[in-house]
PDB file of C-alpha atoms in Angstrom:
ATOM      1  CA  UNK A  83     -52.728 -30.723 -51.436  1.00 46.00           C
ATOM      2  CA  UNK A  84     -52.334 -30.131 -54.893  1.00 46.00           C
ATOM      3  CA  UNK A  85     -52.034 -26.452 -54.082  1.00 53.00           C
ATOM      4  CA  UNK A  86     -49.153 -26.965 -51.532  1.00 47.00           C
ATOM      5  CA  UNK A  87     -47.227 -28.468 -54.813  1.00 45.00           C
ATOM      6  CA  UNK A  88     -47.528 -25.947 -56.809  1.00 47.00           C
ATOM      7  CA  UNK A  89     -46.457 -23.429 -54.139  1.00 49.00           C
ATOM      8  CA  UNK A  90     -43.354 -25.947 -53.270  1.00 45.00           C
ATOM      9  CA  UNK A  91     -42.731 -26.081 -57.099  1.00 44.00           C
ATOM     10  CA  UNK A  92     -42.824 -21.702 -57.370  1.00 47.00           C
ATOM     11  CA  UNK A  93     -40.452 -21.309 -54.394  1.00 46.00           C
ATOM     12  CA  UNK A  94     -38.402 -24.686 -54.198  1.00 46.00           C
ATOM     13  CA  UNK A  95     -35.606 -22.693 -56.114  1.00 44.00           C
ATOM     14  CA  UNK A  96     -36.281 -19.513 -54.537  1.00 47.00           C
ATOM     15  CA  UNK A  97     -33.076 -18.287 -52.583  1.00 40.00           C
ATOM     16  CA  UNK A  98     -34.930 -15.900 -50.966  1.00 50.00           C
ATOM     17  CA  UNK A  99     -36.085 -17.406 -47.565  1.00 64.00           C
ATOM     18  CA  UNK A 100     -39.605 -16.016 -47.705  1.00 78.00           C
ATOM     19  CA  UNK A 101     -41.687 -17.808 -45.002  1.00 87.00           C
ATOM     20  CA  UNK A 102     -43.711 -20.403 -46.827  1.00 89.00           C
ATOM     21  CA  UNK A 103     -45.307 -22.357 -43.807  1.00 95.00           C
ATOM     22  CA  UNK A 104     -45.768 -21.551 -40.118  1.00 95.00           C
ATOM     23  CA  UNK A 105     -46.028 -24.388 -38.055  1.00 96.00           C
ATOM     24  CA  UNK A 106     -48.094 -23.969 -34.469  1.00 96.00           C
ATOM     25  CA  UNK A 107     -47.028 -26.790 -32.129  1.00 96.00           C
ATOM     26  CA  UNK A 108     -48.150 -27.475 -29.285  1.00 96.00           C
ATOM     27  CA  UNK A 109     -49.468 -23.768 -28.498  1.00 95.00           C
ATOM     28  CA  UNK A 110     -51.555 -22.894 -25.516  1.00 97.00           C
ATOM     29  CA  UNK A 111     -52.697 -19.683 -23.325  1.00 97.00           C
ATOM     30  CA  UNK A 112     -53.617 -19.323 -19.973  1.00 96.00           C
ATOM     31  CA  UNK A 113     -54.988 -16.009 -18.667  1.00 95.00           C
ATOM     32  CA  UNK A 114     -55.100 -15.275 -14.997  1.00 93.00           C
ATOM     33  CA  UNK A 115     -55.011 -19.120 -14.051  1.00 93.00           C
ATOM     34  CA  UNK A 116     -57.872 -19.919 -16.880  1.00 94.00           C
ATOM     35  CA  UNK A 117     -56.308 -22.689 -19.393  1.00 95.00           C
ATOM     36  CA  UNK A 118     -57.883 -21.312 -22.867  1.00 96.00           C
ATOM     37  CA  UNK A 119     -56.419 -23.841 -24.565  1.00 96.00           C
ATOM     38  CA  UNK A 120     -53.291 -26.249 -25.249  1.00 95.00           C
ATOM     39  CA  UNK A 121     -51.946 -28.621 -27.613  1.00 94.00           C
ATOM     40  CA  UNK A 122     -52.696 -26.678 -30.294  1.00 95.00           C
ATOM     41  CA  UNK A 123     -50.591 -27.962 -33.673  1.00 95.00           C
ATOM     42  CA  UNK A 124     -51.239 -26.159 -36.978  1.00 95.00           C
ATOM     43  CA  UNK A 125     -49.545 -26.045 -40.265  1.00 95.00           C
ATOM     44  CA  UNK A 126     -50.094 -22.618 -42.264  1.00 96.00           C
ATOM     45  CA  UNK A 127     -49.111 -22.310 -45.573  1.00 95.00           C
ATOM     46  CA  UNK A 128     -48.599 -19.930 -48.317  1.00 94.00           C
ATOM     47  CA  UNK A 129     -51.015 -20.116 -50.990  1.00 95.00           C
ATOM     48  CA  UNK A 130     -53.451 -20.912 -48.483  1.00 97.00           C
ATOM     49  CA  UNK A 131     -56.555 -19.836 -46.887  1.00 97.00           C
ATOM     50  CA  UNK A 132     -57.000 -21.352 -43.057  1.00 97.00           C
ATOM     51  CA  UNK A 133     -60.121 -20.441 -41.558  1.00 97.00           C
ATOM     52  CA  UNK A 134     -60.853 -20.946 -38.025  1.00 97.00           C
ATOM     53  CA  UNK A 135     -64.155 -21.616 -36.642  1.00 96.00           C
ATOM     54  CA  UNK A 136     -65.524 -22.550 -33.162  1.00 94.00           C
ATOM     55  CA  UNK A 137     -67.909 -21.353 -30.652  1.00 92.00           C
ATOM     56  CA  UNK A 138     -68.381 -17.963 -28.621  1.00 90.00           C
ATOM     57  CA  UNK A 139     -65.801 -17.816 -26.159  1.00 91.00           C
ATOM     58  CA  UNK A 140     -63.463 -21.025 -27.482  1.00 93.00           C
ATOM     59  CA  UNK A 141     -60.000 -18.489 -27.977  1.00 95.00           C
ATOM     60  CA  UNK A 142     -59.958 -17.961 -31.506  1.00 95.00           C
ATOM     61  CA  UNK A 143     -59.074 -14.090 -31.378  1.00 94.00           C
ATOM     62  CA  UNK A 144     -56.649 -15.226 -28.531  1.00 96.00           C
ATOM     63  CA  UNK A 145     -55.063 -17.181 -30.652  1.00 96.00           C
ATOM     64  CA  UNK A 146     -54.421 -14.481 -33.040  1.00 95.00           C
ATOM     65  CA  UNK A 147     -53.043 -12.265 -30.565  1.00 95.00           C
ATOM     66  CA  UNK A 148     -50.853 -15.059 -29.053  1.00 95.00           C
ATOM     67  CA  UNK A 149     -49.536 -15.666 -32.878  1.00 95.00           C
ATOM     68  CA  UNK A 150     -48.883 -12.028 -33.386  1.00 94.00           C
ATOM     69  CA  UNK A 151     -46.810 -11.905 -29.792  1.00 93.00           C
ATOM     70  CA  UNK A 152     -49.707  -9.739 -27.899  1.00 94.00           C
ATOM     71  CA  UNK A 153     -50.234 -12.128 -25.350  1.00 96.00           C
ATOM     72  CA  UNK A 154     -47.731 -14.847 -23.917  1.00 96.00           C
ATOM     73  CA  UNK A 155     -48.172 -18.733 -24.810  1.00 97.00           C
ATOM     74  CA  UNK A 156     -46.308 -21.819 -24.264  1.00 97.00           C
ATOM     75  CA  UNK A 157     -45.300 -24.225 -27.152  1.00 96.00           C
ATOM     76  CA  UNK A 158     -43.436 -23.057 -30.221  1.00 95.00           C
ATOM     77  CA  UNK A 159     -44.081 -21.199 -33.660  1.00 94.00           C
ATOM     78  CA  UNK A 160     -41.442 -21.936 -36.336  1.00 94.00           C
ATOM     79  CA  UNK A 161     -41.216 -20.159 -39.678  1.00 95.00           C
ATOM     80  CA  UNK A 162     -39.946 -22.087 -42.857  1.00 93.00           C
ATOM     81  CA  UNK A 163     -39.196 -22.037 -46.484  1.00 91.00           C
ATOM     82  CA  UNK A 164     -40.076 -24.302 -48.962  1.00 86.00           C
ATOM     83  CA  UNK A 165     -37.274 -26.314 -48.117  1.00 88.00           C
ATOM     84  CA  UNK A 166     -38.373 -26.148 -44.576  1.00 89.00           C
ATOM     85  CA  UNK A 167     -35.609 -24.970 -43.590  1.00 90.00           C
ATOM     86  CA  UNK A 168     -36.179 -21.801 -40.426  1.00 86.00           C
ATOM     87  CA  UNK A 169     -36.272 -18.592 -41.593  1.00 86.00           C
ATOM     88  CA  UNK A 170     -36.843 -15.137 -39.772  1.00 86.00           C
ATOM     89  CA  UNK A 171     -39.839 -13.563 -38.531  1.00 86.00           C
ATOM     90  CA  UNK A 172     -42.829 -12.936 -41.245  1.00 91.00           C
ATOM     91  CA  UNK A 173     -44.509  -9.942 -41.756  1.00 94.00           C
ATOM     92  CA  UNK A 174     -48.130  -9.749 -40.462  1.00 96.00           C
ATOM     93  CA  UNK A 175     -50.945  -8.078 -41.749  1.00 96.00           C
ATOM     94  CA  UNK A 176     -53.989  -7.722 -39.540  1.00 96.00           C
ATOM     95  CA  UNK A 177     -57.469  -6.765 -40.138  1.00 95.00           C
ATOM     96  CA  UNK A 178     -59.276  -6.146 -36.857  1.00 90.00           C
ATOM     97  CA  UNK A 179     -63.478  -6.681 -36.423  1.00 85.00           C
ATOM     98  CA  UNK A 180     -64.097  -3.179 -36.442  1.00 82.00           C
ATOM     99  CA  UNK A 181     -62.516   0.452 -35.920  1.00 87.00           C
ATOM    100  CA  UNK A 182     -63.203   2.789 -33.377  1.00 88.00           C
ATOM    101  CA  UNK A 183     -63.474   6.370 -33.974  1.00 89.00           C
ATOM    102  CA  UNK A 184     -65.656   9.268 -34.060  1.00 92.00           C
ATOM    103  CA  UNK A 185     -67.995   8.992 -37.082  1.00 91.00           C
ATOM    104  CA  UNK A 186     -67.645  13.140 -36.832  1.00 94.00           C
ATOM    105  CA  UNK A 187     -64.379  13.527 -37.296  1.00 92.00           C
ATOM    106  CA  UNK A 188     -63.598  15.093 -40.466  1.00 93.00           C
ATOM    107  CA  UNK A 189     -60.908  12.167 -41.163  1.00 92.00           C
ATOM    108  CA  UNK A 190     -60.316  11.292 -44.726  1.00 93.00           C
ATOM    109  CA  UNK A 191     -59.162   8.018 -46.330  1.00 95.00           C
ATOM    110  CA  UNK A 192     -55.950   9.885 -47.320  1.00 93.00           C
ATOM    111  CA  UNK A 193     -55.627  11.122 -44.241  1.00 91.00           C
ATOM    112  CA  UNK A 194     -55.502   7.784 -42.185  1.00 92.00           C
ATOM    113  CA  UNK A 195     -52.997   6.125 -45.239  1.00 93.00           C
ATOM    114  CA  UNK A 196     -51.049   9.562 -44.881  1.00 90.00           C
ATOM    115  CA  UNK A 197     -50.253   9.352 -40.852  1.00 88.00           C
ATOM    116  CA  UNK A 198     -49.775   5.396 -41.592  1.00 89.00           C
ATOM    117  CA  UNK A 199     -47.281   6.063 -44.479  1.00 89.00           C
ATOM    118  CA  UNK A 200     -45.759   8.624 -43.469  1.00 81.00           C
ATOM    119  CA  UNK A 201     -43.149  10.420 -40.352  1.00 73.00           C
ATOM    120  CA  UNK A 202     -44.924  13.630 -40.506  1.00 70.00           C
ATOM    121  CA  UNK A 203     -47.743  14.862 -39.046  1.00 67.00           C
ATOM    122  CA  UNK A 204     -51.124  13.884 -41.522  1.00 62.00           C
ATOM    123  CA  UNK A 205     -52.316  17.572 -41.318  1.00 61.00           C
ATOM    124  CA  UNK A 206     -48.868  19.285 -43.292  1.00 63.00           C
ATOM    125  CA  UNK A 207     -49.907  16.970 -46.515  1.00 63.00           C
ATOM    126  CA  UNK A 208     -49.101  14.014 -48.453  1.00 72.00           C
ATOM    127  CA  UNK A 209     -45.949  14.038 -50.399  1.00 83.00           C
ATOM    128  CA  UNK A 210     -46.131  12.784 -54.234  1.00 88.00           C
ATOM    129  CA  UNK A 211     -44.723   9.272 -52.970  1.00 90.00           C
ATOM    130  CA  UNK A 212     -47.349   8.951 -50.271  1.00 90.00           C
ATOM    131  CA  UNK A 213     -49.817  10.153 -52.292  1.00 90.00           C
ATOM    132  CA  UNK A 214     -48.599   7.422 -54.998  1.00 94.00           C
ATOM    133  CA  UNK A 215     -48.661   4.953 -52.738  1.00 95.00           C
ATOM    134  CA  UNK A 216     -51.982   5.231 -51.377  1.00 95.00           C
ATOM    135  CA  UNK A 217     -53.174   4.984 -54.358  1.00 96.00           C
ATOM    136  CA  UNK A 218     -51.679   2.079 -55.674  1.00 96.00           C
ATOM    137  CA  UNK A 219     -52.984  -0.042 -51.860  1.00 97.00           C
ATOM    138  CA  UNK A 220     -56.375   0.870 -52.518  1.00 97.00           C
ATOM    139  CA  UNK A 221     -56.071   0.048 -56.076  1.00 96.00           C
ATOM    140  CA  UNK A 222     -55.153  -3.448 -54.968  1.00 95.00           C
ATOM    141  CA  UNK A 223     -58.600  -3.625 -53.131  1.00 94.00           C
ATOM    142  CA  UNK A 224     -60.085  -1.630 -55.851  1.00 93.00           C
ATOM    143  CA  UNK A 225     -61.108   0.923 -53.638  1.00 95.00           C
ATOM    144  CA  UNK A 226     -59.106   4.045 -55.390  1.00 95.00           C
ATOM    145  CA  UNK A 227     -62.389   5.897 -55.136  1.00 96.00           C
ATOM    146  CA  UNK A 228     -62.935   6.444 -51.567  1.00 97.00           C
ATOM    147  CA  UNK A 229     -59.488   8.372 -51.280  1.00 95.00           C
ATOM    148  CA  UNK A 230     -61.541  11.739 -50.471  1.00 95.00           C
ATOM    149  CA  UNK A 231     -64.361  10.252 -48.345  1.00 97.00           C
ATOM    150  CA  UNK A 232     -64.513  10.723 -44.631  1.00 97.00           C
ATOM    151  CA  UNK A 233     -64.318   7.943 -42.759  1.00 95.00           C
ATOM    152  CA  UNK A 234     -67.470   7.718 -40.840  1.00 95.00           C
ATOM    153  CA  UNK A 235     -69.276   8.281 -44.735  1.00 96.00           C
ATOM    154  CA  UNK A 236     -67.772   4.498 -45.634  1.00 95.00           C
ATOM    155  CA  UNK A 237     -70.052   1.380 -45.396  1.00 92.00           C
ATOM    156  CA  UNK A 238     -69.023  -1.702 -43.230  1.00 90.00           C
ATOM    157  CA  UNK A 239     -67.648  -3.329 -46.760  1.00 91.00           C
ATOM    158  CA  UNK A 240     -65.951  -0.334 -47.899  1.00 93.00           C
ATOM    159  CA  UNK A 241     -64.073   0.676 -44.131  1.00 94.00           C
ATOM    160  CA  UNK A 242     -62.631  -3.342 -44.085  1.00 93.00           C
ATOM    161  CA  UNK A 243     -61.753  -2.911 -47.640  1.00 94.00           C
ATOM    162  CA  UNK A 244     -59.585   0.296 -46.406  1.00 96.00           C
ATOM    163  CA  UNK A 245     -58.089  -1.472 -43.426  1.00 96.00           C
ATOM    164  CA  UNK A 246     -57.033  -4.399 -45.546  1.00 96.00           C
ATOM    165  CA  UNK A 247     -55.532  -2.277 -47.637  1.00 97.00           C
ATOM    166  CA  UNK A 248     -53.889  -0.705 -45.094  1.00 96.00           C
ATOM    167  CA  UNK A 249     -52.735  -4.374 -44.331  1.00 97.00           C
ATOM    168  CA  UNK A 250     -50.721  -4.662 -47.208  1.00 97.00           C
ATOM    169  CA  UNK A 251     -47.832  -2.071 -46.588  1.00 94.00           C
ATOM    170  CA  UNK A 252     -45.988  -3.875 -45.891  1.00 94.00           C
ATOM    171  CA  UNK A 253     -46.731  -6.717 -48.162  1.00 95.00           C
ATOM    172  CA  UNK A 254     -47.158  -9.365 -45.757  1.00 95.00           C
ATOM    173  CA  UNK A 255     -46.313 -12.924 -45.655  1.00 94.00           C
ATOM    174  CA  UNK A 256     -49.049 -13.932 -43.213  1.00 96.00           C
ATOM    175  CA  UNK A 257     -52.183 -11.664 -42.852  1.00 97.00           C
ATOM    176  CA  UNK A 258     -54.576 -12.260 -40.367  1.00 97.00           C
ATOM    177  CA  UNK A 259     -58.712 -11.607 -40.468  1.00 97.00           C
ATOM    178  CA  UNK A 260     -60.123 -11.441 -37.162  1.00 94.00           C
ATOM    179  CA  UNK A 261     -64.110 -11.795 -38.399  1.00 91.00           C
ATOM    180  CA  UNK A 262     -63.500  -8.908 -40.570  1.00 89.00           C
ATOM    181  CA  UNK A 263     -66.860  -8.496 -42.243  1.00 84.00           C
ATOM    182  CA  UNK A 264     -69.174  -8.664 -39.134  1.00 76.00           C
ATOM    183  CA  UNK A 265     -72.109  -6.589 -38.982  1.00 77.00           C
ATOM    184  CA  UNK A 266     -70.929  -6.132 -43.233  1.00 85.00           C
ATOM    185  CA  UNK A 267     -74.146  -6.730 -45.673  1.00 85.00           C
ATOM    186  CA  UNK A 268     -73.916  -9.769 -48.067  1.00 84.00           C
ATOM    187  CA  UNK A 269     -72.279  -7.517 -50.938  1.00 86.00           C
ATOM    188  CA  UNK A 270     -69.583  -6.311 -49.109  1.00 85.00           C
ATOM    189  CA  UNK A 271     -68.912  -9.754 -47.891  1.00 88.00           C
ATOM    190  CA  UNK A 272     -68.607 -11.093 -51.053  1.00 89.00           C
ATOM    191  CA  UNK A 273     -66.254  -8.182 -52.612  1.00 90.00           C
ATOM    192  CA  UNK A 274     -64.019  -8.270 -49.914  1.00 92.00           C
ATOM    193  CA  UNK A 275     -63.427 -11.918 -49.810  1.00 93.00           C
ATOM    194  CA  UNK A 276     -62.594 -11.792 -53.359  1.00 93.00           C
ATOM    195  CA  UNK A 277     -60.163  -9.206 -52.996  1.00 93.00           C
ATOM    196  CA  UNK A 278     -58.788 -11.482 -50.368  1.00 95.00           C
ATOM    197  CA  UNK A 279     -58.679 -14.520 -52.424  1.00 95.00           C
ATOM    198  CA  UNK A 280     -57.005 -12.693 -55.145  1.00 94.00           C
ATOM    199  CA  UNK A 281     -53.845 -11.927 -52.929  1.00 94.00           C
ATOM    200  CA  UNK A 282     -53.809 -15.259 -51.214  1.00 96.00           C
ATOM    201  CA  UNK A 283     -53.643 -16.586 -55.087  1.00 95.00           C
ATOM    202  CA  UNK A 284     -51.135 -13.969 -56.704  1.00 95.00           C
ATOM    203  CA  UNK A 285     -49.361 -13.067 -53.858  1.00 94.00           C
ATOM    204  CA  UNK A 286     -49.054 -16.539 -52.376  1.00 93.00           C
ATOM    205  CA  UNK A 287     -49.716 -15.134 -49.170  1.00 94.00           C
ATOM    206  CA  UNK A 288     -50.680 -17.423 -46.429  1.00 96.00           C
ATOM    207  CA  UNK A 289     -54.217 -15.956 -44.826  1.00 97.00           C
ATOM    208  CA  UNK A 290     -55.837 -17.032 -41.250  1.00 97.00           C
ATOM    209  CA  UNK A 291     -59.314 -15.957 -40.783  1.00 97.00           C
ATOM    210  CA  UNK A 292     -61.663 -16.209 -37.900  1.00 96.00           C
ATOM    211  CA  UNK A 293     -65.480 -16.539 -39.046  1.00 93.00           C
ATOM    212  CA  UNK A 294     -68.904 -16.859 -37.750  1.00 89.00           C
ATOM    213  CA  UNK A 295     -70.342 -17.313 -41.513  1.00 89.00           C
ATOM    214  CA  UNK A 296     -69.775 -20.965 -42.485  1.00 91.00           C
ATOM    215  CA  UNK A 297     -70.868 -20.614 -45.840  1.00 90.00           C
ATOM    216  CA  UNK A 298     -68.202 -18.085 -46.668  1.00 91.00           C
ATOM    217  CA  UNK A 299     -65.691 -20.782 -44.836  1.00 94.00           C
ATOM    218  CA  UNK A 300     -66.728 -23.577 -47.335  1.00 94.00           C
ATOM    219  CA  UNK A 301     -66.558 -21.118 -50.083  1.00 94.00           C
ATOM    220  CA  UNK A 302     -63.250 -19.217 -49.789  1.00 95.00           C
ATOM    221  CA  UNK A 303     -61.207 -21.793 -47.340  1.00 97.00           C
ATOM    222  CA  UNK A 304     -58.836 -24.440 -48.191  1.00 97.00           C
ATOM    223  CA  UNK A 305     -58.227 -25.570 -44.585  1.00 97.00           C
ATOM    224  CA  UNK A 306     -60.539 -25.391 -41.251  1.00 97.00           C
ATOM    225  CA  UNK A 307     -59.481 -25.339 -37.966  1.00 96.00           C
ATOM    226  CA  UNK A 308     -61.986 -25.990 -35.074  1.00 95.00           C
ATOM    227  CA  UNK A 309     -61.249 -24.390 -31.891  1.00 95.00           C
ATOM    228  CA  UNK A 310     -63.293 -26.102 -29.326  1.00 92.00           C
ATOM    229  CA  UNK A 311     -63.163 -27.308 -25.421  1.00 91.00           C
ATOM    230  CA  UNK A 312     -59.774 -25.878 -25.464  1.00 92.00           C
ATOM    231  CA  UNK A 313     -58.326 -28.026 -28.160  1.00 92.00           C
ATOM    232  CA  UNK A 314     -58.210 -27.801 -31.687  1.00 93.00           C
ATOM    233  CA  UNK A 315     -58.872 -30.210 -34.858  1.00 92.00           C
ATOM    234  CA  UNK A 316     -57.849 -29.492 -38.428  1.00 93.00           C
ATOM    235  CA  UNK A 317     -58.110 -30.751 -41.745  1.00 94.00           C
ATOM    236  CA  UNK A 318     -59.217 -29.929 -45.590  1.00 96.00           C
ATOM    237  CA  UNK A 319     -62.702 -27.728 -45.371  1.00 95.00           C
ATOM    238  CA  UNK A 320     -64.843 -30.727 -47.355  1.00 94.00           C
ATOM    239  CA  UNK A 321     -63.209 -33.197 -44.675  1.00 94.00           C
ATOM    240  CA  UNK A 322     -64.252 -30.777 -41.528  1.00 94.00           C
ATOM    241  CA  UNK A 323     -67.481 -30.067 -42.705  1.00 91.00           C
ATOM    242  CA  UNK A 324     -68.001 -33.842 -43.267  1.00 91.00           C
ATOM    243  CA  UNK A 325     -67.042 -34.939 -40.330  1.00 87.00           C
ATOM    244  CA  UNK A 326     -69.891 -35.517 -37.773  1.00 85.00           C
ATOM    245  CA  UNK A 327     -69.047 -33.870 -34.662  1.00 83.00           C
ATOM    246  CA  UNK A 328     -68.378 -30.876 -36.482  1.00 82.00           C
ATOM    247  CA  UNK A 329     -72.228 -30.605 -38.207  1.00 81.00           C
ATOM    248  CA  UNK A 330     -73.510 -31.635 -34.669  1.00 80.00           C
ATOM    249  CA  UNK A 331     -71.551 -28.499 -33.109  1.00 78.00           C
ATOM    250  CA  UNK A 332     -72.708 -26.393 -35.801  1.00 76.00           C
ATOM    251  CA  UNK A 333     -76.143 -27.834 -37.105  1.00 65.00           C
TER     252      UNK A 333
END
């Protein structure tokens, strides 16, 4: 709570209409006749880490894609300002599970930032801008030093750092972690989610991440959200993890 004041405090005078909260009301998705879930109502705000949590098979990657327009849903999403007054569309940035491609290939880091970057083809070079830029996005995951290394050489940690710093061109206002660090050893885990916390905390960007690893949920989150049964329940992480249905669901 005391959070969400200071973010209303930083932007309440703002004129820009940056997206500050985006509010999930009564959301559900049915695929091929199968109700995955409904009456889903969440509050996401800036500043803000909102993990969400639940069993195998419960829709919390469907609810990503449903959020980010992949898949169609009933119910509403609304984006507001501080003043909560609507505002447009935010901009996403998503960091999938995993990356599929040919360990082989002779792909760079620059190379994948180039083609992302830029309108010509990766293989006629990087221009001094693009070249600038790519640097300065891995910087912000401090990851400038895997700009020559081939893809397939990168560790689980170091590939998700690369993707989420992909994420960040644009800067976006929501950014989305569908169980980024799986299969990632305990280091990596635990650099990445500080690089994540630091841009949820100077960039007052509003994160939703999906997780298996409860501990890093009760370390990094400031909200929970448990998908289960096709419904959903929400509240503070010490609440969640306090309440009893929750530690019976989860040992």
């Amino acid at each position: 709570m005391l959070k969400r004041v200071k973010n209303f405090l930083r932007h309440g005078g703002d004129s820009c209409d940056r997206v500050c909260c985006t509010k999930i009301e009564n959301f559900g998705v049915n695929i091929g006749g199968r109700q995955i879930f409904s009456d889903v109502n969440i509050h996401i705000h800036c500043g803000e880490l909102t993990a969400i949590i639940g069993p195998n098979g419960a829709g919390k990657s469907t609810l990503l894609k449903a959020i980010l327009g992949q898949i169609p849903h009933s119910g509403k999403l609304k984006y507001v300002d501080a003043k909560d007054e609507r505002t447009g569309k935010p901009v996403f940035g998503y960091v999938p599970q995993q990356l599929m491609f040919d360990k082989n290939s002779p792909v760079c880091v620059k190379d994948i930032f180039a083609a992302a970057l830029s309108r010509l083809p990766a293989w006629l070079g990087r221009t001094e801008k693009t070249k600038a830029e790519t640097e300065r996005l891995l910087g912000r995951v401090k990851a400038e030093h895997l700009l020559e290394r081939r893809l397939g050489a990168l560790s689980g940690g170091e590939l998700q750092r690369v993707l989420l710093a992909l994420a960040l061109n644009p800067l976006p206002d929501l950014l989305l972690l569908d169980e980024p660090v799986s299969g990632v050893d305990q280091m990596g885990l635990d650099i990445f989610y500080e690089m994540v916390s630091e841009l949820r905390d100077t960039e007052d960007m509003a994160v939703i991440l999906i997780s298996h690893d409860l501990q890093t949920v009760k370390k990094y989150a400031d909200k929970v959200v448990v998908l289960r049964d096709g419904k959903a329940v929400s509240g503070e992480t010490e609440e969640i993890f306090a309440n009893a249905s929750v530690r019976s669901l989860f040992g």
